[in-house]
Coordinates of C-alpha atoms and ligand atoms in Angstrom, one line a residue:
Chain A
X1 CA 8.0 23.0 -10.7
X2 CA 9.4 20.4 -13.1
X3 CA 8.3 16.8 -13.1
X4 CA 11.9 15.6 -12.7
X5 CA 12.1 17.4 -9.3
X6 CA 9.0 15.7 -8.2
X7 CA 10.6 12.3 -8.2
X8 CA 14.4 12.9 -8.2
X9 CA 14.3 15.0 -5.1
X10 CA 12.5 12.4 -3.1
X11 CA 15.1 9.8 -4.0
X12 CA 18.2 12.0 -3.5
X13 CA 20.9 10.0 -1.8
X14 CA 22.2 13.1 -0.2
X15 CA 18.9 13.9 1.4
X16 CA 18.6 10.3 2.6
X17 CA 22.0 10.6 4.2
X18 CA 21.3 14.0 5.8
X19 CA 18.0 12.8 7.2
X20 CA 19.6 9.7 8.6
X21 CA 22.1 11.9 10.5
X22 CA 19.2 13.9 11.9
X23 CA 17.4 10.8 13.0
X24 CA 20.6 9.5 14.7
X25 CA 21.0 12.8 16.6
X26 CA 17.4 12.8 17.7
X27 CA 17.4 9.1 18.6
X28 CA 20.2 9.6 21.0
X29 CA 17.8 11.5 23.2
X30 CA 15.5 8.4 23.5
X31 CA 15.7 6.3 26.6
X32 CA 14.2 3.2 24.9
X33 CA 14.0 1.4 21.6
X34 CA 11.0 2.3 19.5
X35 CA 9.4 -0.3 17.3
X36 CA 7.8 1.2 14.2
X37 CA 5.4 -0.8 12.1
X38 CA 5.2 0.2 8.5
X39 CA 1.7 -1.0 7.8
X40 CA 2.0 -1.0 4.0
X41 CA 3.9 -3.4 1.7
X42 CA 4.9 -0.5 -0.5
X43 CA 6.9 0.9 2.4
X44 CA 8.5 -2.5 3.1
X45 CA 9.6 -2.6 -0.5
X46 CA 11.1 0.9 -0.3
X47 CA 12.9 0.2 3.0
X48 CA 14.5 -3.0 1.6
X49 CA 15.2 -1.6 -1.9
X50 CA 17.1 1.5 -0.6
X51 CA 18.7 -0.3 2.3
X52 CA 17.1 2.1 4.8
X53 CA 17.4 -0.4 7.7
X54 CA 21.1 0.0 7.7
X55 CA 20.7 3.8 8.0
X56 CA 18.7 3.5 11.2
X57 CA 20.2 3.9 14.7
X58 CA 20.2 0.8 16.9
X59 CA 17.2 2.0 18.9
X60 CA 14.8 2.3 15.9
X61 CA 13.4 -1.1 14.9
X62 CA 11.1 -1.8 12.0
X63 CA 8.3 -4.3 12.1
X64 CA 6.9 -5.2 8.7
X65 CA 3.1 -5.0 8.6
X66 CA 0.3 -6.7 6.8
X67 CA -0.4 -4.1 4.1
X68 CA 0.0 -6.3 1.0
X69 CA -3.4 -7.2 -0.4
X70 CA -2.1 -10.3 -2.1
X71 CA -0.4 -11.6 1.0
X72 CA -3.5 -11.4 3.2
X73 CA -5.8 -13.2 0.8
X74 CA -6.9 -16.5 2.4
X75 CA -6.7 -19.7 0.3
X76 CA -10.4 -20.3 0.3
X77 CA -11.0 -17.0 -1.6
X78 CA -8.3 -17.8 -4.1
X79 CA -10.1 -21.1 -4.5
X80 CA -13.3 -19.1 -5.3
X81 CA -11.5 -17.3 -8.1
X82 CA -10.1 -20.7 -9.3
X83 CA -13.6 -22.3 -9.3
X84 CA -15.1 -19.3 -11.1
X85 CA -12.4 -19.2 -13.6
X86 CA -12.8 -22.9 -14.5
X87 CA -16.4 -22.2 -15.6
X88 CA -16.8 -22.3 -19.4
X89 CA -18.9 -19.2 -19.5
X90 CA -16.6 -17.0 -17.4
X91 CA -13.7 -14.7 -18.1
X92 CA -12.0 -14.0 -14.7
X93 CA -10.1 -10.7 -14.4
X94 CA -7.8 -9.6 -11.6
X95 CA -4.9 -7.3 -10.8
X96 CA -1.3 -7.5 -9.9
X97 CA 0.4 -10.6 -8.6
X98 CA -2.9 -12.3 -7.7
X99 CA -2.7 -14.8 -10.5
X100 CA 0.5 -16.3 -9.1
X101 CA -0.7 -17.0 -5.5
X102 CA -1.5 -20.7 -4.9
X103 CA -4.8 -21.6 -3.4
X104 CA -5.6 -25.2 -2.4
X105 CA -6.4 -26.2 -6.0
X106 CA -3.5 -24.2 -7.5
X107 CA -3.0 -20.7 -8.7
X108 CA -5.0 -18.8 -11.3
X109 CA -2.0 -19.3 -13.5
X110 CA -2.5 -23.0 -13.1
X111 CA -6.2 -22.6 -14.0
X112 CA -5.2 -20.8 -17.1
X113 CA -2.8 -23.6 -18.2
X114 CA -5.9 -25.9 -17.8
X115 CA -7.8 -23.8 -20.3
X116 CA -9.5 -21.2 -18.1
X117 CA -9.8 -17.7 -19.4
X118 CA -8.0 -15.7 -16.8
X119 CA -6.9 -12.2 -17.6
X120 CA -4.5 -10.0 -15.8
X121 CA -5.7 -6.4 -16.1
X122 CA -3.8 -3.3 -15.5
X123 CA -6.9 -1.3 -14.6
X124 CA -10.6 -2.0 -13.9
X125 CA -11.2 0.2 -17.0
X126 CA -10.0 -2.8 -19.0
X127 CA -12.7 -5.0 -17.5
X128 CA -15.3 -2.7 -19.1
X129 CA -13.7 -3.2 -22.5
X130 CA -13.4 -7.0 -22.1
X131 CA -17.1 -7.2 -21.1
X132 CA -18.2 -5.2 -24.1
X133 CA -16.1 -7.4 -26.4
X134 CA -17.5 -10.7 -24.9
X135 CA -21.2 -10.2 -24.5
X136 CA -21.9 -14.0 -24.3
X137 CA -19.5 -14.4 -21.4
X138 CA -19.7 -13.4 -17.7
X139 CA -16.8 -11.2 -17.0
X140 CA -15.9 -11.5 -13.3
X141 CA -13.7 -9.0 -11.6
X142 CA -11.9 -10.5 -8.7
X143 CA -11.4 -7.3 -6.8
X144 CA -8.5 -7.0 -4.3
X145 CA -6.8 -4.2 -2.4
X146 CA -7.1 -1.7 0.4
X147 CA -8.8 1.7 0.5
X148 CA -6.6 2.6 -2.5
X149 CA -8.3 0.3 -5.0
X150 CA -11.8 0.1 -3.6
X151 CA -13.0 3.3 -5.2
X152 CA -11.8 2.1 -8.6
X153 CA -13.9 -1.0 -8.2
X154 CA -16.9 1.2 -7.3
X155 CA -16.2 3.4 -10.4
X156 CA -16.2 0.2 -12.5
X157 CA -19.6 -0.8 -11.2
X158 CA -21.0 2.7 -11.6
X159 CA -19.8 2.8 -15.2
X160 CA -21.2 -0.7 -15.9
X161 CA -24.6 0.4 -14.6
X162 CA -24.5 3.7 -16.5
X163 CA -23.6 2.0 -19.8
X164 CA -26.1 -0.8 -19.1
X165 CA -23.4 -3.5 -19.3
X166 CA -25.0 -6.6 -17.8
X167 CA -22.3 -9.2 -18.0
X168 CA -19.9 -7.8 -15.4
X169 CA -19.9 -9.5 -12.0
X170 CA -17.8 -8.8 -8.9
X171 CA -16.0 -11.0 -6.3
X172 CA -15.1 -8.4 -3.7
X173 CA -12.1 -8.8 -1.4
X174 CA -11.5 -5.2 -0.5
X175 CA -10.1 -4.8 3.0
X176 CA -9.5 -1.8 5.3
X177 CA -6.4 -0.6 7.1
X178 CA -7.5 0.8 10.5
X179 CA -9.3 -2.4 11.5
X180 CA -6.2 -4.6 11.0
X181 CA -4.0 -2.1 12.8
X182 CA -6.4 -2.3 15.8
X183 CA -6.3 -6.1 15.6
X184 CA -2.5 -6.1 15.7
X185 CA -2.4 -3.9 18.8
X186 CA -5.2 -5.9 20.6
X187 CA -3.7 -9.3 19.9
X188 CA -0.3 -8.1 21.2
X189 CA -1.8 -6.4 24.3
X190 CA -3.5 -9.7 25.1
X191 CA -0.3 -11.8 24.7
X192 CA 2.2 -9.2 25.9
X193 CA 4.5 -11.9 27.3
X194 CA 4.7 -14.1 24.2
X195 CA 5.8 -11.2 21.9
X196 CA 9.3 -10.0 22.2
X197 CA 8.6 -6.7 20.6
X198 CA 5.7 -4.2 20.8
X199 CA 4.3 -1.9 18.2
X200 CA 5.1 1.6 19.5
X201 CA 4.1 3.6 16.5
X202 CA 2.8 3.3 12.9
X203 CA 4.2 4.6 9.7
X204 CA 0.9 5.2 7.9
X205 CA 0.4 4.1 4.3
X206 CA 0.7 6.5 1.4
X207 CA -1.9 5.8 -1.1
X208 CA -4.5 4.4 1.3
X209 CA -4.3 7.8 3.0
X210 CA -4.5 9.7 -0.3
X211 CA -8.0 8.2 -0.6
X212 CA -9.2 7.8 3.0
X213 CA -7.4 10.8 4.6
X214 CA -5.3 10.9 7.7
X215 CA -8.6 11.1 9.8
X216 CA -8.9 7.3 9.8
X217 CA -5.9 7.1 12.1
X218 CA -7.0 9.5 14.8
X219 CA -8.2 6.7 17.1
X220 CA -4.6 5.4 17.4
X221 CA -3.0 8.2 19.4
X222 CA -6.2 8.9 21.4
X223 CA -7.4 5.4 22.2
X224 CA -4.2 3.3 21.9
X225 CA -1.5 5.8 22.6
X226 CA 0.3 5.0 19.4
X227 CA 1.4 7.9 17.1
X228 CA 1.0 7.7 13.4
X229 CA 3.0 9.5 10.7
X230 CA 1.6 9.2 7.2
X231 CA 4.5 9.0 4.9
X232 CA 5.1 8.9 1.2
X233 CA 6.6 6.0 -0.7
X234 CA 9.9 7.5 -1.7
X235 CA 13.0 6.8 0.4
X236 CA 13.4 10.4 1.4
X237 CA 9.7 10.4 2.5
X238 CA 10.2 7.4 4.7
X239 CA 13.3 8.9 6.3
X240 CA 11.5 12.2 7.0
X241 CA 8.6 10.2 8.4
X242 CA 10.8 8.4 10.8
X243 CA 12.5 11.6 11.9
X244 CA 9.0 13.1 12.6
X245 CA 8.2 10.0 14.6
X246 CA 11.3 10.1 16.7
X247 CA 10.7 13.8 17.4
X248 CA 7.2 13.0 18.7
X249 CA 8.8 10.5 21.2
X250 CA 11.5 12.9 22.2
X251 CA 9.1 15.7 22.8
X252 CA 6.5 13.5 24.5
X253 CA 3.9 14.0 21.8
X254 CA 1.5 11.4 20.5
X255 CA -0.5 12.4 17.4
X256 CA -1.3 11.9 13.8
X257 CA 1.1 13.8 11.5
X258 CA 1.3 13.9 7.8
X259 CA 4.7 13.8 6.2
X260 CA 3.2 13.2 2.7
X261 CA 1.4 16.5 2.5
X262 CA 1.9 16.9 -1.2
X263 CA -0.7 14.1 -1.6
X264 CA -2.5 13.5 1.7
X265 CA -5.0 15.7 3.5
X266 CA -6.9 15.0 6.7
X267 CA -10.1 14.5 4.7
X268 CA -8.7 12.5 1.8
X269 CA -10.5 12.2 -1.5
X270 CA -14.2 12.8 -0.7
X271 CA -15.5 11.8 -4.2
X272 CA -13.7 8.5 -3.9
X273 CA -15.1 7.9 -0.4
X274 CA -18.7 8.8 -1.6
X275 CA -18.4 6.2 -4.4
X276 CA -17.3 3.5 -1.8
X277 CA -20.2 4.4 0.5
X278 CA -22.7 4.2 -2.4
X279 CA -21.9 0.7 -3.5
X280 CA -20.3 -1.1 -0.5
X281 CA -21.1 -2.0 3.1
X282 CA -18.9 -3.5 5.7
X283 CA -18.8 -7.3 6.3
X284 CA -19.3 -8.4 9.9
X285 CA -16.1 -10.5 9.7
X286 CA -13.4 -11.2 7.1
X287 CA -10.7 -13.8 7.4
X288 CA -7.2 -12.5 6.8
X289 CA -4.6 -15.0 5.8
X290 CA -2.4 -15.7 8.8
X291 CA -4.4 -13.3 11.1
X292 CA -7.8 -14.9 11.3
X293 CA -11.2 -13.2 11.4
X294 CA -11.2 -9.4 11.9
X295 CA -14.5 -7.6 12.5
X296 CA -15.6 -4.9 10.0
X297 CA -12.3 -5.2 8.1
X298 CA -13.6 -5.7 4.6
X299 CA -16.3 -4.5 2.2
X300 CA -19.0 -6.3 0.3
X301 CA -21.5 -5.1 -2.3
X302 CA -24.7 -3.8 -0.8
X303 CA -27.7 -6.1 -1.1
X304 CA -29.3 -3.9 -3.7
X305 CA -26.5 -4.6 -6.1
X306 CA -26.8 -8.4 -5.5
X307 CA -27.3 -9.0 -9.2
X308 CA -23.6 -8.1 -9.7
X309 CA -22.3 -10.2 -6.8
X310 CA -20.6 -13.4 -7.9
X311 CA -20.6 -14.6 -4.3
X312 CA -24.4 -14.5 -4.3
X313 CA -24.9 -15.8 -7.8
X314 CA -22.6 -18.9 -7.7
X315 CA -22.4 -21.7 -5.1
X316 CA -18.9 -21.3 -3.6
X317 CA -17.4 -23.4 -0.8
X318 CA -17.4 -21.8 2.7
X319 CA -14.8 -24.0 4.5
X320 CA -11.6 -22.5 5.7
X321 CA -8.3 -23.9 4.4
X322 CA -5.1 -24.2 6.4
X323 CA -1.9 -22.8 5.2
X324 CA 1.2 -24.9 4.5
X325 CA 2.4 -26.0 7.9
X326 CA 6.0 -24.7 7.6
X327 CA 4.9 -21.2 6.4
X328 CA 5.0 -18.6 9.1
X329 CA 3.5 -15.8 7.0
X330 CA 1.0 -15.2 9.8
X331 CA 3.7 -14.4 12.3
X332 CA 5.4 -12.2 9.7
X333 CA 2.2 -10.3 8.9
X334 CA 1.8 -9.8 12.7
X335 CA 5.3 -8.5 12.9
X336 CA 6.5 -11.1 15.4
X337 CA 8.8 -12.9 13.0
X338 CA 11.2 -11.9 10.2
X339 CA 11.2 -13.8 6.9
X340 CA 14.7 -15.2 7.6
X341 CA 13.3 -17.0 10.6
X342 CA 11.2 -19.3 8.3
X343 CA 12.7 -22.7 7.8
X344 CA 12.0 -22.9 4.1
X345 CA 12.8 -19.2 3.3
X346 CA 14.9 -19.2 0.1
X347 CA 15.1 -23.0 -0.1
X348 CA 11.7 -24.7 -0.6
X349 CA 10.1 -21.3 -0.9
X350 CA 11.3 -18.8 -3.5
X351 CA 9.5 -16.3 -5.7
X352 CA 9.7 -18.8 -8.6
X353 CA 8.0 -21.5 -6.4
X354 CA 6.3 -19.7 -3.5
X355 CA 4.8 -21.8 -0.7
X356 CA 3.2 -18.9 1.0
X357 CA 1.8 -15.7 -0.2
X358 CA 4.4 -13.4 1.4
X359 CA 6.8 -14.7 -1.2
X360 CA 4.6 -14.0 -4.2
X361 CA 3.9 -10.3 -4.3
X362 CA 6.8 -7.9 -4.6
X363 CA 5.2 -6.1 -1.7
X364 CA 5.4 -9.2 0.5
X365 CA 8.0 -9.2 3.2
X366 CA 9.5 -12.6 2.2
X367 CA 9.8 -11.5 -1.5
X368 CA 11.4 -8.2 -0.5
X369 CA 13.9 -10.0 1.8
X370 CA 14.7 -12.5 -0.9
X371 CA 15.3 -9.9 -3.6
X372 CA 17.2 -7.3 -1.5
X373 CA 18.5 -9.6 1.3
X374 CA 22.1 -9.2 0.3
X375 CA 21.8 -5.7 1.5
X376 CA 21.1 -6.8 5.1
Chain B
X1 CA 1.5 -2.6 -7.0
X2 CA 2.0 0.9 -5.7
X3 CA 4.0 3.3 -7.8
X4 CA 4.4 6.9 -6.9
X5 CA 5.9 8.4 -10.0
X6 CA 3.9 11.6 -10.7
X7 CA 2.2 12.1 -14.0
X8 CA 1.3 15.4 -15.7
X9 CA -2.2 15.9 -17.2
X10 CA -2.0 17.0 -20.8
X11 CA -5.6 16.6 -22.0
X12 CA -8.9 16.3 -20.3
X13 CA -12.1 14.7 -21.6
X14 CA -14.9 15.4 -19.0
X15 CA -17.6 13.5 -20.9
X16 CA -15.6 10.4 -20.8
X17 CA -14.3 11.1 -17.3
X18 CA -10.8 10.5 -18.7
X19 CA -7.5 12.4 -19.2
X20 CA -4.3 11.8 -21.1
X21 CA -1.4 11.9 -18.8
X22 CA 2.4 11.9 -19.3
X23 CA 4.4 9.6 -17.0
X24 CA 8.1 9.9 -17.7
X25 CA 7.4 10.5 -21.4
X26 CA 4.8 7.7 -21.7
X27 CA 1.4 8.9 -22.6
X28 CA -1.7 7.0 -21.3
X29 CA -5.4 7.4 -20.8
X30 CA -6.6 7.3 -17.2
X31 CA -9.9 7.7 -15.3
X32 CA -10.5 11.0 -13.5
X33 CA -13.8 10.1 -11.7
X34 CA -12.3 11.2 -8.3
X35 CA -10.8 14.5 -9.3
X36 CA -13.0 15.6 -12.3
X37 CA -14.2 18.8 -10.6
X38 CA -10.8 20.3 -9.9
X39 CA -8.3 18.9 -12.4
X40 CA -6.6 21.2 -14.9
X41 CA -4.2 20.6 -17.7
X42 CA -0.7 20.9 -16.3
X43 CA -1.6 19.4 -12.9
X44 CA 0.5 16.6 -11.5
X45 CA -1.4 13.6 -10.4
X46 CA -0.7 10.1 -9.0
X47 CA -2.0 7.2 -11.0
X48 CA -3.1 4.0 -9.4
X49 CA -4.5 1.1 -11.5
X50 CA -5.5 3.4 -14.3
X51 CA -7.1 6.1 -12.2
X52 CA -5.9 9.5 -11.0
X53 CA -6.2 9.5 -7.2
X54 CA -5.4 13.1 -6.4
X55 CA -3.7 16.3 -7.6
X56 CA -0.3 16.7 -6.1
X57 CA 0.0 19.9 -4.1
X58 CA 3.0 21.7 -5.7
X59 CA 3.3 24.1 -2.8
X60 CA 3.8 21.3 -0.3
X61 CA 6.2 19.5 -2.6
X62 CA 8.3 22.7 -2.9
X63 CA 8.3 23.1 0.8
X64 CA 9.6 19.6 1.4
X65 CA 12.3 20.0 -1.3
X66 CA 13.4 23.3 0.4
X67 CA 13.5 21.6 3.8
X68 CA 15.7 18.8 2.5
X69 CA 18.0 21.2 0.8
X70 CA 18.4 23.0 4.2
X71 CA 19.1 19.7 6.0
X72 CA 21.7 18.7 3.3
X73 CA 23.4 22.1 3.6
X74 CA 23.5 21.9 7.3
X75 CA 25.0 18.4 7.1
X76 CA 27.6 19.5 4.5
X77 CA 28.6 22.4 6.7
X78 CA 29.0 20.2 9.7
X79 CA 31.1 17.7 7.7
X80 CA 33.3 20.5 6.5
X81 CA 33.8 21.7 10.0
X82 CA 34.6 18.2 11.2
X83 CA 37.2 17.9 8.5
X84 CA 38.8 21.3 9.5
X85 CA 38.7 20.4 13.2
X86 CA 40.3 17.1 12.4
X87 CA 43.1 18.7 10.4
X88 CA 43.6 21.4 13.0
X89 CA 44.0 18.9 15.8
X90 CA 46.1 16.5 13.8
X91 CA 47.8 14.5 16.5
X92 CA 51.1 14.3 14.7
X93 CA 51.0 18.1 14.7
X94 CA 51.5 18.1 11.0
X95 CA 55.1 17.0 11.4
X96 CA 56.2 20.2 12.7
Ligands
LIG1 S1 9.4 -17.9 3.2 FE1 7.7 -18.8 2.1 S2 6.9 -20.3 3.5 FE2 8.3 -19.1 4.7 S3 6.9 -17.5 5.6 FE3 7.7 -16.7 3.7 S4 6.1 -17.2 2.2 FE4 5.7 -18.5 4.0

């Protein structure tokens, strides 16, 4: 196989079109609309970028889910990062779009313009290097992300211990997918009347499942009667995933299926899972921006690694902070509102000047609608 | 944050737990902590924040590609038929 095939073929417009015809044919056999939640922001991005919404029959509806690690970070935790970054003896490192998200004191970018040493790293591996080069500083890794990035943080800690590097600390904000999926179903089932659409099925995340395996979704068909199709990130993957889903409904099946078999197995990457188990344990509760407290939905360092835990070492405020009152990110993350329903979408809130976090990350629903909205 | 462009492994350093991979012609060093036991030169992997997460299963990739090819051919065949049907049933009778 040539490398080119491995990406071109999964973006082939012809295959996208052919699959959309197949979906249409199958969907004609359905007697109701099905609402599919794509849990992961990566899927939201693909769906918007390739205009896949327009290729769906009328009775297939997409609900954008909460799977964007930056979007679900509550302001108080961004404030933690800000406070830590403002310390003279600290270099704060983080990934992705995190540095642009406003907390109550400003964003990490703002902290940087006030003289804080904030570094955007491409990989936790860079943190190791920064720590070695700056032995007189505390290098704090503000760790974010789902199951996908959690093992990398564990690997960083393992390497720091092995190489006896003492000046790396962690602020852990790793969250888990199945718990938030459960919360979304439960909160809907409780308020069935107030929500105009239901989640009938889930398009399971790609990279989360590479690490954690499709086994983490088994409870959804069995306990909640919702099928899950784990799908890849390319547009052809998403289309095939939807086709598999529609077929489940037509044939009256409800199960976990893997479309993304070239990268996902039922078991996932056991080595990565072992590393997570070695260093982390579940928090009783973790607050998700817009969604509130969700039990067992996030990791923290085990007590025995307390010497590496910035949350234990530094005094950090515990109060919760409200979001901007016009921002409806919470409803968007729950899948009960679309970005365009927000009063300030595209006016007071843009990617250049985001009011809420869904506008900051390219995986956020508001940012995806803003960027590709002309395709709607 | 999530990219799914596959990279090919071109060099492995087990002591360091790293590999050099080629992503669309760009070479970079990545961590292989999660795949160290199985990875071979020539394998395709997915990289996320500087680490290889898995080894892409080529057999499954080929299967998917073959399936898509089949669906495309079926569609093209149907489109051709529809065109022929349309011209056969041309309401103006082709003028004659
Ligand atoms: S457009 Fe901005 S303010 Fe409105 S929901 Fe999205 S992020 Fe929040």
